[in-house]
Amino acid sequence: MTSAPVSDLANLPPAPDVFQMEVGLLQNFCEILSCPETKQAAIVDPAWEVDRLLAESRRLGVTITKMLITHGHNDHVEGIPALVKATGAAVVVSAGELARVQDELAGVPATIELVSDGQDVAIGRRGVRALVTPGHTVAGTCFLGDGYLISGDVLFVGGCGRTDFPGGDTALMWHSLQRLAALPEETRVYPGHDYGSTPTSTIGRELLENPYLRCETLDAFRALRDRGRK
Ligand SMILES: [Zn+2]
């Protein structure tokens, strides 16, 4: 797996607009990423309340053409079959998370677009870049827009994802967080759950306040991660 340097942001495509909404019983965040010119849009991690996601998309006047999957945990993917049936949108996922998506689809025919690290995903005339950031799961993926990061369950406001689920790996999580920490400080962070004091943050604020980003060594990170549970 190649790891494109995230500091090389000069050729990022123009970013889609972001609309964040909280769904379900586990404080999950979904985002609707949309191109203002073409009105094409992608939904990040469809789950829990597909009817609401569709209603908000209609209210925004956008057409869902893709769904971007940060990782295969149930609370992030269980809406995929319903959204495929409603929209025919393509499912954008990393190869390492595909098996869980196919389990969820359970034979529902769907267009799959595999993404690898550093690859751009077009949303109308806008786009985001996939950053494969393992650690919470085997090939969890963040999506970087010009100015913001969809961080899934890798980076939370004031926290980070657990590494003790199947496929989790504390050392890989550490390396993934180091990559995200190198993004420009003004990068706005849209996490996969509303676990923090605010719904979004910035890389700069997290560098100051997030104990998991303040760890200076993998050992310190491991000790802290093993103590925390959320
Ligand atoms: Zn998860």
CSV table of C-alpha atoms in Angstrom, one decimal, residues 135-226:
chain,number,residue,atom,x,y,z
A,135,GLY,CA,-6.0,1.0,13.0
A,136,HIS,CA,-9.6,1.2,14.0
A,137,THR,CA,-10.3,-1.3,11.3
A,138,VAL,CA,-8.1,-3.0,8.7
A,139,ALA,CA,-8.5,-0.4,5.9
A,140,GLY,CA,-10.6,2.4,7.3
A,141,THR,CA,-10.6,5.4,5.0
A,142,CYS,CA,-10.7,9.1,5.7
A,143,PHE,CA,-11.7,11.5,2.9
A,144,LEU,CA,-9.8,14.7,2.6
A,145,GLY,CA,-11.4,17.7,0.9
A,146,ASP,CA,-9.6,21.0,0.3
A,147,GLY,CA,-10.0,22.5,3.8
A,148,TYR,CA,-11.7,19.6,5.6
A,149,LEU,CA,-11.3,16.0,6.6
A,150,ILE,CA,-14.0,13.3,7.0
A,151,SER,CA,-12.3,11.4,9.7
A,152,GLY,CA,-14.6,8.4,10.3
A,153,ASP,CA,-13.8,6.5,13.5
A,154,VAL,CA,-10.1,7.3,13.3
A,155,LEU,CA,-10.0,10.8,14.8
A,156,PHE,CA,-12.8,12.1,17.0
A,157,VAL,CA,-13.1,15.5,18.6
A,158,GLY,CA,-11.0,15.0,21.7
A,159,GLY,CA,-10.5,11.3,21.1
A,160,CYS,CA,-9.8,8.5,18.6
A,161,GLY,CA,-11.4,5.2,17.6
A,162,ARG,CA,-11.0,2.0,19.6
A,163,THR,CA,-8.4,-0.5,18.4
A,164,ASP,CA,-9.6,-3.5,20.3
A,165,PHE,CA,-12.3,-4.6,17.8
A,166,PRO,CA,-11.5,-7.3,15.2
A,167,GLY,CA,-9.1,-5.8,12.7
A,168,GLY,CA,-8.0,-3.1,15.0
A,169,ASP,CA,-4.3,-2.4,15.5
A,170,THR,CA,-2.9,0.2,17.9
A,171,ALA,CA,0.4,0.7,16.1
A,172,LEU,CA,-1.3,1.2,12.8
A,173,MET,CA,-3.7,3.6,14.5
A,174,TRP,CA,-0.8,5.6,15.8
A,175,HIS,CA,0.7,5.9,12.3
A,176,SER,CA,-2.6,6.9,10.8
A,177,LEU,CA,-3.1,9.6,13.4
A,178,GLN,CA,0.4,10.9,12.7
A,179,ARG,CA,-0.6,11.3,9.1
A,180,LEU,CA,-3.7,13.2,10.0
A,181,ALA,CA,-1.8,15.4,12.5
A,182,ALA,CA,0.4,16.5,9.6
A,183,LEU,CA,-2.5,18.1,7.8
A,184,PRO,CA,-2.8,21.9,7.8
A,185,GLU,CA,-3.9,23.1,11.2
A,186,GLU,CA,-6.9,24.9,9.8
A,187,THR,CA,-8.3,21.7,8.3
A,188,ARG,CA,-11.8,21.2,9.7
A,189,VAL,CA,-12.4,17.8,11.1
A,190,TYR,CA,-15.8,16.0,10.6
A,191,PRO,CA,-15.7,12.9,12.8
A,192,GLY,CA,-17.8,9.7,12.5
A,193,HIS,CA,-19.5,10.2,15.9
A,194,ASP,CA,-20.6,13.1,18.0
A,195,TYR,CA,-18.4,12.2,21.0
A,196,GLY,CA,-16.7,15.5,21.6
A,197,SER,CA,-17.6,18.9,23.1
A,198,THR,CA,-18.4,20.2,19.6
A,199,PRO,CA,-19.6,18.5,16.4
A,200,THR,CA,-16.5,19.4,14.4
A,201,SER,CA,-13.0,20.7,15.2
A,202,THR,CA,-9.8,21.5,13.5
A,203,ILE,CA,-6.5,19.7,13.2
A,204,GLY,CA,-4.9,22.6,15.1
A,205,ARG,CA,-7.3,22.4,18.0
A,206,GLU,CA,-6.9,18.7,18.2
A,207,LEU,CA,-3.1,19.0,18.3
A,208,LEU,CA,-3.6,21.2,21.3
A,209,GLU,CA,-6.4,19.4,23.1
A,210,ASN,CA,-6.7,15.8,22.0
A,211,PRO,CA,-4.7,13.6,24.3
A,212,TYR,CA,-4.3,10.9,21.6
A,213,LEU,CA,-2.6,13.4,19.3
A,214,ARG,CA,-0.5,14.8,22.1
A,215,CYS,CA,1.2,11.5,22.7
A,216,GLU,CA,4.8,11.7,21.7
A,217,THR,CA,5.5,8.0,21.3
A,218,LEU,CA,3.7,4.9,20.3
A,219,ASP,CA,4.2,3.5,23.8
A,220,ALA,CA,2.5,6.5,25.3
A,221,PHE,CA,-0.3,6.2,22.8
A,222,ARG,CA,-0.7,2.5,23.5
A,223,ALA,CA,-0.9,3.1,27.2
A,224,LEU,CA,-3.5,5.8,26.8
A,225,ARG,CA,-5.5,3.9,24.1
A,226,ASP,CA,-5.6,0.8,26.3
